């Protein structure tokens, strides 16, 4: 028996959406059932209790996860504690060993601020999408990325996601043994 997975994502520039899409594709290839929803479009009537696992995916900007995701968590806090839930946190900090403690702190901050205590969380590197930024964001991100030793060619985008790690996560989700055991 495969778990019924709700996957809610918040993505400003598209990297988290790509990660969510990849997770959904791999889960389905593995025979799992996944329902991906952009947090902006998810119907208010969706009942989290209908799912075995709820995965919330969101990117970090200026040290915090997307406000829309935080709102979703706050609105559904009570229900989230009744299902198995997982955070997928996307940030550029997560793409390097030096950055990982910062990426971890972003996740902990989300848990502190919302009171949500997921069963587990994963940290994935994001990307820098210079071609999608407006003038100000491109300017600031060029400086930030330079300070962190990452690419600063403003005519292109950079992908810092470890896609093998995303695939491995998706496979483990599709074969969620813990859930199957607890449902029997
Ligand atoms: C305005 C802005 C602020 C960001 N702030 C942070 C940050 O504080 N820490 C970090 O690790 N990454 C930061 N990032 C990197 C994003 O987490 C990364 O670009 C991510 O892939 C964006 O996801 P999205 O494409 O789904 O919107 C920032 C990116 C932008 C554009």
PDB file of C-alpha atoms and ligand atoms in Angstrom:
ATOM      1  CA  UNK A   1       0.000   0.000   0.000  1.00  0.00           C
ATOM      2  CA  UNK A   2       1.414   3.376  -0.988  1.00  0.00           C
ATOM      3  CA  UNK A   3       0.912   6.553   0.992  1.00  0.00           C
ATOM      4  CA  UNK A   4      -1.363   9.336  -0.203  1.00  0.00           C
ATOM      5  CA  UNK A   5       0.864  12.425  -0.254  1.00  0.00           C
ATOM      6  CA  UNK A   6      -0.135  16.083  -0.293  1.00  0.00           C
ATOM      7  CA  UNK A   7       2.682  18.270  -1.564  1.00  0.00           C
ATOM      8  CA  UNK A   8       2.180  22.015  -1.058  1.00  0.00           C
ATOM      9  CA  UNK A   9       4.838  24.354  -2.400  1.00  0.00           C
ATOM     10  CA  UNK A  10       5.591  28.071  -2.409  1.00  0.00           C
ATOM     11  CA  UNK A  11       7.957  29.313  -5.096  1.00  0.00           C
ATOM     12  CA  UNK A  12       8.738  32.866  -6.134  1.00  0.00           C
ATOM     13  CA  UNK A  13      11.265  32.299  -8.919  1.00  0.00           C
ATOM     14  CA  UNK A  14      10.552  28.698  -9.872  1.00  0.00           C
ATOM     15  CA  UNK A  15      13.275  26.577  -8.253  1.00  0.00           C
ATOM     16  CA  UNK A  16      11.058  25.230  -5.475  1.00  0.00           C
ATOM     17  CA  UNK A  17       8.345  24.525  -8.040  1.00  0.00           C
ATOM     18  CA  UNK A  18      10.880  22.521 -10.074  1.00  0.00           C
ATOM     19  CA  UNK A  19      11.890  20.603  -6.950  1.00  0.00           C
ATOM     20  CA  UNK A  20       8.237  19.916  -6.094  1.00  0.00           C
ATOM     21  CA  UNK A  21       7.553  18.769  -9.656  1.00  0.00           C
ATOM     22  CA  UNK A  22      10.548  16.446  -9.563  1.00  0.00           C
ATOM     23  CA  UNK A  23       9.456  14.980  -6.221  1.00  0.00           C
ATOM     24  CA  UNK A  24       5.971  14.392  -7.646  1.00  0.00           C
ATOM     25  CA  UNK A  25       7.350  12.779 -10.824  1.00  0.00           C
ATOM     26  CA  UNK A  26       9.651  10.411  -8.932  1.00  0.00           C
ATOM     27  CA  UNK A  27       6.993   9.465  -6.374  1.00  0.00           C
ATOM     28  CA  UNK A  28       4.633   8.597  -9.242  1.00  0.00           C
ATOM     29  CA  UNK A  29       7.318   6.625 -11.094  1.00  0.00           C
ATOM     30  CA  UNK A  30       7.763   4.637  -7.891  1.00  0.00           C
ATOM     31  CA  UNK A  31       4.044   3.895  -7.833  1.00  0.00           C
ATOM     32  CA  UNK A  32       3.148   6.436  -5.154  1.00  0.00           C
ATOM     33  CA  UNK A  33       0.244   8.857  -5.173  1.00  0.00           C
ATOM     34  CA  UNK A  34       1.032  12.534  -4.830  1.00  0.00           C
ATOM     35  CA  UNK A  35      -1.127  15.631  -5.056  1.00  0.00           C
ATOM     36  CA  UNK A  36       1.009  18.736  -5.792  1.00  0.00           C
ATOM     37  CA  UNK A  37      -0.503  22.145  -5.084  1.00  0.00           C
ATOM     38  CA  UNK A  38       0.875  25.625  -5.370  1.00  0.00           C
ATOM     39  CA  UNK A  39       0.127  27.205  -1.988  1.00  0.00           C
ATOM     40  CA  UNK A  40      -1.539  30.117  -3.818  1.00  0.00           C
ATOM     41  CA  UNK A  41      -4.063  27.871  -5.529  1.00  0.00           C
ATOM     42  CA  UNK A  42      -4.836  25.262  -2.908  1.00  0.00           C
ATOM     43  CA  UNK A  43      -8.585  25.163  -2.204  1.00  0.00           C
ATOM     44  CA  UNK A  44      -9.503  26.152   1.338  1.00  0.00           C
ATOM     45  CA  UNK A  45     -11.608  23.004   1.515  1.00  0.00           C
ATOM     46  CA  UNK A  46      -8.643  20.611   1.193  1.00  0.00           C
ATOM     47  CA  UNK A  47      -8.732  18.435   4.282  1.00  0.00           C
ATOM     48  CA  UNK A  48      -5.241  17.494   5.395  1.00  0.00           C
ATOM     49  CA  UNK A  49      -6.646  14.493   7.240  1.00  0.00           C
ATOM     50  CA  UNK A  50      -7.332  12.846   3.873  1.00  0.00           C
ATOM     51  CA  UNK A  51      -3.581  12.347   3.417  1.00  0.00           C
ATOM     52  CA  UNK A  52      -1.027  10.081   5.009  1.00  0.00           C
ATOM     53  CA  UNK A  53       1.836  12.509   4.531  1.00  0.00           C
ATOM     54  CA  UNK A  54       1.816  16.282   4.057  1.00  0.00           C
ATOM     55  CA  UNK A  55       4.986  17.751   2.518  1.00  0.00           C
ATOM     56  CA  UNK A  56       5.433  21.525   2.637  1.00  0.00           C
ATOM     57  CA  UNK A  57       8.127  22.931   0.347  1.00  0.00           C
ATOM     58  CA  UNK A  58       9.284  26.528   0.415  1.00  0.00           C
ATOM     59  CA  UNK A  59      12.258  28.720  -0.372  1.00  0.00           C
ATOM     60  CA  UNK A  60      14.079  31.036   1.999  1.00  0.00           C
ATOM     61  CA  UNK A  61      14.331  34.739   1.245  1.00  0.00           C
ATOM     62  CA  UNK A  62      16.047  37.126   3.590  1.00  0.00           C
ATOM     63  CA  UNK A  63      16.325  34.426   6.205  1.00  0.00           C
ATOM     64  CA  UNK A  64      12.684  33.404   6.252  1.00  0.00           C
ATOM     65  CA  UNK A  65      10.407  31.000   4.430  1.00  0.00           C
ATOM     66  CA  UNK A  66       7.734  32.440   2.160  1.00  0.00           C
ATOM     67  CA  UNK A  67       4.993  34.284   4.022  1.00  0.00           C
ATOM     68  CA  UNK A  68       2.329  32.376   2.066  1.00  0.00           C
ATOM     69  CA  UNK A  69       3.738  29.107   3.378  1.00  0.00           C
ATOM     70  CA  UNK A  70       3.883  30.443   6.932  1.00  0.00           C
ATOM     71  CA  UNK A  71       0.252  31.495   6.640  1.00  0.00           C
ATOM     72  CA  UNK A  72      -0.726  28.067   5.337  1.00  0.00           C
ATOM     73  CA  UNK A  73       1.033  26.480   8.303  1.00  0.00           C
ATOM     74  CA  UNK A  74      -0.659  28.809  10.799  1.00  0.00           C
ATOM     75  CA  UNK A  75      -4.089  28.161   9.294  1.00  0.00           C
ATOM     76  CA  UNK A  76      -3.577  24.402   9.366  1.00  0.00           C
ATOM     77  CA  UNK A  77      -1.484  24.031  12.502  1.00  0.00           C
ATOM     78  CA  UNK A  78      -3.901  21.829  14.408  1.00  0.00           C
ATOM     79  CA  UNK A  79      -4.433  19.483  11.453  1.00  0.00           C
ATOM     80  CA  UNK A  80      -0.719  19.359  10.662  1.00  0.00           C
ATOM     81  CA  UNK A  81      -0.115  17.837  14.070  1.00  0.00           C
ATOM     82  CA  UNK A  82      -2.493  14.974  13.258  1.00  0.00           C
ATOM     83  CA  UNK A  83      -0.698  13.786  10.082  1.00  0.00           C
ATOM     84  CA  UNK A  84       2.861  12.890   9.252  1.00  0.00           C
ATOM     85  CA  UNK A  85       4.386  16.124   7.960  1.00  0.00           C
ATOM     86  CA  UNK A  86       7.712  17.024   6.372  1.00  0.00           C
ATOM     87  CA  UNK A  87       9.373  20.334   5.501  1.00  0.00           C
ATOM     88  CA  UNK A  88      11.375  20.704   2.292  1.00  0.00           C
ATOM     89  CA  UNK A  89      13.423  23.852   2.815  1.00  0.00           C
ATOM     90  CA  UNK A  90      15.107  25.400  -0.232  1.00  0.00           C
ATOM     91  CA  UNK A  91      17.906  27.939   0.170  1.00  0.00           C
ATOM     92  CA  UNK A  92      21.233  28.814  -1.330  1.00  0.00           C
ATOM     93  CA  UNK A  93      22.839  28.345   2.080  1.00  0.00           C
ATOM     94  CA  UNK A  94      21.960  24.652   1.891  1.00  0.00           C
ATOM     95  CA  UNK A  95      24.191  24.100  -1.135  1.00  0.00           C
ATOM     96  CA  UNK A  96      27.472  24.249   0.792  1.00  0.00           C
ATOM     97  CA  UNK A  97      28.880  22.680   3.949  1.00  0.00           C
ATOM     98  CA  UNK A  98      29.599  26.129   5.424  1.00  0.00           C
ATOM     99  CA  UNK A  99      26.065  27.254   4.675  1.00  0.00           C
ATOM    100  CA  UNK A 100      24.251  24.216   6.103  1.00  0.00           C
ATOM    101  CA  UNK A 101      24.105  25.517   9.702  1.00  0.00           C
ATOM    102  CA  UNK A 102      22.396  28.668   8.366  1.00  0.00           C
ATOM    103  CA  UNK A 103      19.992  26.592   6.302  1.00  0.00           C
ATOM    104  CA  UNK A 104      19.227  24.544   9.397  1.00  0.00           C
ATOM    105  CA  UNK A 105      18.608  27.704  11.396  1.00  0.00           C
ATOM    106  CA  UNK A 106      16.110  28.950   8.758  1.00  0.00           C
ATOM    107  CA  UNK A 107      14.129  25.756   9.297  1.00  0.00           C
ATOM    108  CA  UNK A 108      14.326  26.031  13.077  1.00  0.00           C
ATOM    109  CA  UNK A 109      13.172  29.630  12.868  1.00  0.00           C
ATOM    110  CA  UNK A 110      10.134  28.547  10.854  1.00  0.00           C
ATOM    111  CA  UNK A 111       9.282  25.961  13.504  1.00  0.00           C
ATOM    112  CA  UNK A 112       9.715  28.497  16.320  1.00  0.00           C
ATOM    113  CA  UNK A 113       7.642  31.155  14.578  1.00  0.00           C
ATOM    114  CA  UNK A 114       4.759  28.913  13.550  1.00  0.00           C
ATOM    115  CA  UNK A 115       4.799  26.297  16.301  1.00  0.00           C
ATOM    116  CA  UNK A 116       4.796  23.583  13.612  1.00  0.00           C
ATOM    117  CA  UNK A 117       6.773  20.495  14.540  1.00  0.00           C
ATOM    118  CA  UNK A 118       7.118  18.322  11.439  1.00  0.00           C
ATOM    119  CA  UNK A 119       8.220  14.726  11.734  1.00  0.00           C
ATOM    120  CA  UNK A 120      11.275  15.516   9.633  1.00  0.00           C
ATOM    121  CA  UNK A 121      12.787  18.075   7.315  1.00  0.00           C
ATOM    122  CA  UNK A 122      15.204  18.169   4.397  1.00  0.00           C
ATOM    123  CA  UNK A 123      17.386  21.033   3.167  1.00  0.00           C
ATOM    124  CA  UNK A 124      18.002  21.451  -0.567  1.00  0.00           C
ATOM    125  CA  UNK A 125      20.152  24.001  -2.340  1.00  0.00           C
ATOM    126  CA  UNK A 126      18.126  26.370  -4.533  1.00  0.00           C
ATOM    127  CA  UNK A 127      19.333  28.483  -7.385  1.00  0.00           C
ATOM    128  CA  UNK A 128      20.096  32.015  -8.431  1.00  0.00           C
ATOM    129  CA  UNK A 129      17.853  33.130 -11.264  1.00  0.00           C
ATOM    130  CA  UNK A 130      19.374  36.420 -12.373  1.00  0.00           C
ATOM    131  CA  UNK A 131      17.320  36.465 -15.571  1.00  0.00           C
ATOM    132  CA  UNK A 132      14.090  36.567 -13.554  1.00  0.00           C
ATOM    133  CA  UNK A 133      15.036  39.271 -11.059  1.00  0.00           C
ATOM    134  CA  UNK A 134      14.082  42.909 -11.263  1.00  0.00           C
ATOM    135  CA  UNK A 135      16.737  45.596 -11.152  1.00  0.00           C
ATOM    136  CA  UNK A 136      17.063  45.876  -7.377  1.00  0.00           C
ATOM    137  CA  UNK A 137      17.030  42.154  -6.624  1.00  0.00           C
ATOM    138  CA  UNK A 138      19.625  41.530  -9.358  1.00  0.00           C
ATOM    139  CA  UNK A 139      21.861  44.183  -7.832  1.00  0.00           C
ATOM    140  CA  UNK A 140      21.578  42.880  -4.284  1.00  0.00           C
ATOM    141  CA  UNK A 141      21.848  39.208  -5.288  1.00  0.00           C
ATOM    142  CA  UNK A 142      24.994  39.920  -7.293  1.00  0.00           C
ATOM    143  CA  UNK A 143      26.623  41.260  -4.150  1.00  0.00           C
ATOM    144  CA  UNK A 144      25.294  38.473  -1.903  1.00  0.00           C
ATOM    145  CA  UNK A 145      26.385  35.757  -4.327  1.00  0.00           C
ATOM    146  CA  UNK A 146      29.815  37.318  -4.747  1.00  0.00           C
ATOM    147  CA  UNK A 147      30.247  37.425  -0.954  1.00  0.00           C
ATOM    148  CA  UNK A 148      29.436  33.711  -0.814  1.00  0.00           C
ATOM    149  CA  UNK A 149      31.772  32.807  -3.655  1.00  0.00           C
ATOM    150  CA  UNK A 150      28.938  31.767  -5.984  1.00  0.00           C
ATOM    151  CA  UNK A 151      28.405  32.722  -9.633  1.00  0.00           C
ATOM    152  CA  UNK A 152      27.591  36.332 -10.503  1.00  0.00           C
ATOM    153  CA  UNK A 153      27.048  36.266 -14.287  1.00  0.00           C
ATOM    154  CA  UNK A 154      23.809  38.242 -14.488  1.00  0.00           C
ATOM    155  CA  UNK A 155      23.005  36.996 -17.966  1.00  0.00           C
ATOM    156  CA  UNK A 156      22.316  33.454 -16.744  1.00  0.00           C
ATOM    157  CA  UNK A 157      20.736  31.383 -13.981  1.00  0.00           C
ATOM    158  CA  UNK A 158      22.528  29.042 -11.573  1.00  0.00           C
ATOM    159  CA  UNK A 159      21.114  25.734 -10.348  1.00  0.00           C
ATOM    160  CA  UNK A 160      22.431  24.685  -6.915  1.00  0.00           C
ATOM    161  CA  UNK A 161      20.000  21.848  -6.274  1.00  0.00           C
ATOM    162  CA  UNK A 162      21.419  18.391  -5.677  1.00  0.00           C
ATOM    163  CA  UNK A 163      18.910  16.567  -7.880  1.00  0.00           C
ATOM    164  CA  UNK A 164      20.147  13.128  -6.824  1.00  0.00           C
ATOM    165  CA  UNK A 165      19.355  14.044  -3.232  1.00  0.00           C
ATOM    166  CA  UNK A 166      15.895  15.216  -4.341  1.00  0.00           C
ATOM    167  CA  UNK A 167      15.325  11.897  -6.142  1.00  0.00           C
ATOM    168  CA  UNK A 168      16.492   9.929  -3.102  1.00  0.00           C
ATOM    169  CA  UNK A 169      14.129  11.901  -0.879  1.00  0.00           C
ATOM    170  CA  UNK A 170      11.231  11.319  -3.295  1.00  0.00           C
ATOM    171  CA  UNK A 171      11.915   7.587  -3.402  1.00  0.00           C
ATOM    172  CA  UNK A 172      11.952   7.365   0.381  1.00  0.00           C
ATOM    173  CA  UNK A 173       8.652   9.258   0.419  1.00  0.00           C
ATOM    174  CA  UNK A 174       7.061   6.885  -2.075  1.00  0.00           C
ATOM    175  CA  UNK A 175       8.024   3.892   0.049  1.00  0.00           C
ATOM    176  CA  UNK A 176       7.074   5.392   3.337  1.00  0.00           C
ATOM    177  CA  UNK A 177       7.358   2.271   5.445  1.00  0.00           C
ATOM    178  CA  UNK A 178       6.699   4.106   8.699  1.00  0.00           C
ATOM    179  CA  UNK A 179       3.290   5.225   7.461  1.00  0.00           C
ATOM    180  CA  UNK A 180       2.320   1.804   6.197  1.00  0.00           C
ATOM    181  CA  UNK A 181       3.281   0.259   9.532  1.00  0.00           C
ATOM    182  CA  UNK A 182       1.336   2.843  11.515  1.00  0.00           C
ATOM    183  CA  UNK A 183      -1.793   2.379   9.387  1.00  0.00           C
ATOM    184  CA  UNK A 184      -2.018  -1.348   9.956  1.00  0.00           C
TER     185      UNK A 184
HETATM  186  C1  LIG B   1      15.629  38.233  -2.717  1.00  0.00           C
HETATM  187  C2  LIG B   1      16.256  36.917  -2.335  1.00  0.00           C
HETATM  188  C3  LIG B   1      16.640  36.695  -1.028  1.00  0.00           C
HETATM  189  C4  LIG B   1      17.229  35.467  -0.675  1.00  0.00           C
HETATM  190  N1  LIG B   1      17.606  35.265   0.632  1.00  0.00           N
HETATM  191  C5  LIG B   1      18.237  34.108   0.953  1.00  0.00           C
HETATM  192  C6  LIG B   1      18.682  33.893   2.287  1.00  0.00           C
HETATM  193  O1  LIG B   1      18.494  34.704   3.194  1.00  0.00           O
HETATM  194  N2  LIG B   1      19.361  32.749   2.541  1.00  0.00           N
HETATM  195  C7  LIG B   1      19.592  31.795   1.567  1.00  0.00           C
HETATM  196  O2  LIG B   1      20.206  30.795   1.870  1.00  0.00           O
HETATM  197  N3  LIG B   1      19.144  31.948   0.301  1.00  0.00           N
HETATM  198  C8  LIG B   1      18.478  33.081  -0.019  1.00  0.00           C
HETATM  199  N4  LIG B   1      18.027  33.281  -1.302  1.00  0.00           N
HETATM  200  C9  LIG B   1      18.172  32.189  -2.281  1.00  0.00           C
HETATM  201  C10 LIG B   1      16.836  31.466  -2.511  1.00  0.00           C
HETATM  202  O3  LIG B   1      16.503  30.667  -1.406  1.00  0.00           O
HETATM  203  C11 LIG B   1      16.957  30.663  -3.791  1.00  0.00           C
HETATM  204  O4  LIG B   1      17.153  31.547  -4.865  1.00  0.00           O
HETATM  205  C12 LIG B   1      15.747  29.779  -4.070  1.00  0.00           C
HETATM  206  O5  LIG B   1      16.086  28.906  -5.109  1.00  0.00           O
HETATM  207  C13 LIG B   1      14.531  30.593  -4.468  1.00  0.00           C
HETATM  208  O6  LIG B   1      13.453  29.722  -4.642  1.00  0.00           O
HETATM  209  P1  LIG B   1      12.299  29.967  -5.704  1.00  0.00           P
HETATM  210  O7  LIG B   1      12.964  29.983  -7.066  1.00  0.00           O
HETATM  211  O8  LIG B   1      11.399  28.778  -5.556  1.00  0.00           O
HETATM  212  O9  LIG B   1      11.633  31.254  -5.386  1.00  0.00           O
HETATM  213  C14 LIG B   1      17.430  34.467  -1.673  1.00  0.00           C
HETATM  214  C15 LIG B   1      17.032  34.717  -2.982  1.00  0.00           C
HETATM  215  C16 LIG B   1      16.449  35.924  -3.320  1.00  0.00           C
HETATM  216  C17 LIG B   1      16.044  36.159  -4.743  1.00  0.00           C
END
